[in-house]
Amino acid sequence: MDHLPKGIQTVIKVIDAVGEWSGRIVGWLIIPLIFALTYEVIARYGFNSPTVWAYDTAYMLYGSLFMLGAAYTLKKNGHIRTDIFYDRWSPRRQGWVNAISYLFLFFPGMLFFLISGLDATIHSWTILEKSDFSPWRPPIYPFKTVIPLTAFLLMVQGFSEFLKSLYAALKGEWL
Amino acid sequence: MSPEYLGLIFLAALLIGIFAGFPIAFTLIILSIIFGYIGFGDRVFHLMVYQTLGVMKEETLAAVPLFIFMGHLLEKAGLMERLFASFQHMLGGVRGSLYLGVLLTATIFATATGIIGASVTVIGIMAAPAMMKSKYDVRLSAGAITAGGTLGILIPPSVMLVVMGPVAGVSVVKLFGAAILPGLLLSGLYIGYVMIRCYLRPELGPPLPPEERLTSTRKIFTEFLSGILPMGFIIFAALGSIIMGLATPTEAAAMASTGSILLTLFYRRFTWPILKEAVYKTLQTSSMILFLGMASNIYGAVFTRLGTSAMIAESLLNLQIHPMGLIALVMLIIFLLGWPLEWPAIVFIFLPVFLPVVQELKMDLLWFTTLVAVNLQTAFLSPPVAMAAYYLKAVAPGWELRDIYRGMMDFMILQMIGLGLVFFFPKIATWLPGLLFS
Amino acid sequence: SAQTKVYTWKIQSAFAAGAYEYVNPKDLVARLEEMSGGRIKVEILPAGAIVPAFEVLDAVHKGVIDAGHGWSGFWGGKHPAVALFGSPGGGPFGMGSEDYMSWLYIGGGLDLYNELLQKELKYDVLAFPTSIDPPEPLGWFKKPVKSTAEFRGIKFRTAGMAAELFKEMGMSVVILPSGEIVPALERGVIDGAEFHSPSADMSIGLHTVRKFFHMPSVHQPTGNMELIINRKKWDELPSDLKAIVRAACIAETLYFSLKHLDQNVKDLDAMVTKHGVNVVETPKEMIMEMLKAWDRLAERKSKESPFFGKVLASQKVWAGRMVPYRLVAHPPYDTIADYYWKGVNPYKVVKP
Ligand code: NA
Ligand code: NA
């Protein structure tokens, strides 16, 4: 870290903290997911009155969980990659390949993901769209907002990863 | 250039992208955007959103994080340790008793858990030291642990089967039913193999010295029951309730999660750090699998919109090979893909490419999907990308990676025999679901 | 020139390839290509091929597909009034299929629907009916149901406004697309289901998982499927092709509906004689309860949404002209039917 300008160090630290905390918050969605579906089974067999809300609740929690967890997973280097060649490369080469990949593969893709996700989300908020899946008809617009939010979190975390790769490319060692 | 050929370049670009080592999900998204844009303009941006929403609303896939959470928690409850210990004492006098203990524990545990990391790790931690101490053969030991540990993903419940169902358009419940016998068949092949090897060469797995065995039958029995009874509870919640039609896979996964929380509470293993670790690990693994699934869905939709899937299916069908030969060819390709790639990549990206062929040939999709599942089981044991080997190496640092690989190869051959049996005798896959769901 | 230019469309349906409803877009497309002399070329795809079933409307709006085939109940979450078009319940006010059809085409119904899609929901699309559907059966149950009181505790698949209606009567309701209904019944996730018609129900295999088929019902006494066309794609067409699309849709609406009648008779017969299905008659009191529930629901929805009220009022005004006329001018149906067919019961219909 010594060779890195203070400003950039701070940027990496702040972003990584955001990524870490996004995961520490989003991860807990698993608990209401377990509760909702367990309750549904109990209500069906125990009280002979299945719920009207379990189905919508389940997919909304699950969909938000894996999407919003993507940035945290990126921070943990957890997204599936094929490392048969990558692992044999020097840190310098890994850094260059990574940095270039972030620049040309990652950021443009996520930017378009953000824009089109935002477009669909805004339309959904405009017509105050409800769920198509049950007469409970909960609002669906917060759920659609998960898409642009995921893209945004990924771009922020990706920026930190890009800086780290650049460091490896220039210094020949990973931070 | 016609869009179909553009799609072929799209596929080639993906292969190059994959091997550059950048996370596959992001490579898939950008390639879909580029090729989709060339093929049909800015519609690709919206297509991306609808495909994403489609995966986000796929309620069945909610079983993925739930089964993963259950697996992480269950590994902490100490049930495997009890089971393994009781098998160890029960079979102590038999040649290769530790191999048998490993494989039996792994098979029983596989019917409760839906993932593999946990099984290989936990079995490795328990069994590797005992095996080293008893001078067991390193290769055979490593093979038994990795092969046994990976059974968790083939024998239902299984995250892999949950994911494959929607991709192949097969009911997850039927798929669970279809995978039971092939899973047990593999387990049987493993057990038969270690027993024959130890019978021929006793030094591969000497019996435990008498002073290390529990002699009280009662004590062994109590230990066994305290391991198997709570396990039975989880197995019922996770698998029985699905097979009996009482719950969906998603609901079953939730009940099993609740069950695993109760069990860890009961055994006083439930602590704040353990819960936190399970929650965070679940998030990471689920996101890894499902975000890739989402990205592959976008890729697949662009591929279909370009018309390339139809073209590939047509050219394969024009090869004029016997339908069974064609299926064998597809199996070979999937087997080869299993060496460099992990299973989610194969299931999400390549399975949809072959499906139209199978549909066109009017083959039984349930049988075909089960074949793919058994086939992918080999991917865990095929280096260089063999997750099972890394899990084991992490907990048994004394064993050389080279020996672990060698041991895995023998078991991979057994898996291929299993695959061949399901291929030539489709009833192994289709008989049980026919019996259960008709 | 405009006379030789070929317009190539990709159309995706919200129905699975195996469902009987999928015959509708396939026939429509064949008709379109034939009538246009090949100037309109269409690739027709089943649900999920490009976008998931429930995303079809949005996908047409954004031009991801050029047109979509479906049923408005699948986009029931967009606006409560959507349901009054594909799935009007409770009679509607005594209108039969022909009366409802006249409301759509002559009485301003279709204009209201396009106003709803374009102005209220801001979708850049046009909708055309492609079928007029027969009354839907009440659905499939584990055992005969004698009264609406037994609805409580039943977990049931339905769709459109019927979802709200059955919920109003105490059922626990989920809305599932065509491909997921039978798996859900097999697993016992739902106890019962209604889908569409004897033919449509048989095409997805409902008769293999439940044996008690209840009919009639007033949750959806008529309705229609639709073709939704992207505005840009529509504007691109020269006026003669526009006329051809309109005419092809009208022709398909009529022809498919006639074909559907014939198919329903064949399939109900096959289900009873070959597949051991029991047809159960819905008691009159249950029909009355459903009408009352529908009126409560419709009144509530009218208060929540002015546009819903507007559409409902339009239907009521139209029915107020059609139904009294029908009562006076049409010969009594029961009298004639009894005169020729009294005691004939080919479907072995039983009372619950
Ligand atoms: Na398993
Ligand atoms: Na592999």
Short mmCIF file of C-alpha atoms in Angstrom, two decimals, chain B residues 185-186 189 374 410-424:
data_model
loop_
_atom_site.label_atom_id
_atom_site.label_comp_id
_atom_site.label_asym_id
_atom_site.label_seq_id
_atom_site.Cartn_x
_atom_site.Cartn_y
_atom_site.Cartn_z
CA LEU B 185 -25.60 -46.88 -8.14
CA LEU B 186 -22.45 -44.76 -8.11
CA LEU B 189 -19.81 -48.92 -7.46
CA VAL B 374 -24.25 -38.04 -13.78
CA ASP B 410 -9.85 -44.15 -10.56
CA PHE B 411 -13.20 -43.05 -9.22
CA MET B 412 -13.85 -41.05 -12.35
CA ILE B 413 -13.61 -44.29 -14.31
CA LEU B 414 -16.23 -45.77 -11.98
CA GLN B 415 -18.43 -42.76 -12.69
CA MET B 416 -18.05 -43.35 -16.41
CA ILE B 417 -19.13 -46.95 -15.91
CA GLY B 418 -22.15 -45.59 -14.02
CA LEU B 419 -22.83 -43.16 -16.84
CA GLY B 420 -22.65 -46.01 -19.34
CA LEU B 421 -25.12 -48.07 -17.31
CA VAL B 422 -27.67 -45.23 -17.19
CA PHE B 423 -27.08 -44.67 -20.91
CA PHE B 424 -27.77 -48.27 -21.90
#
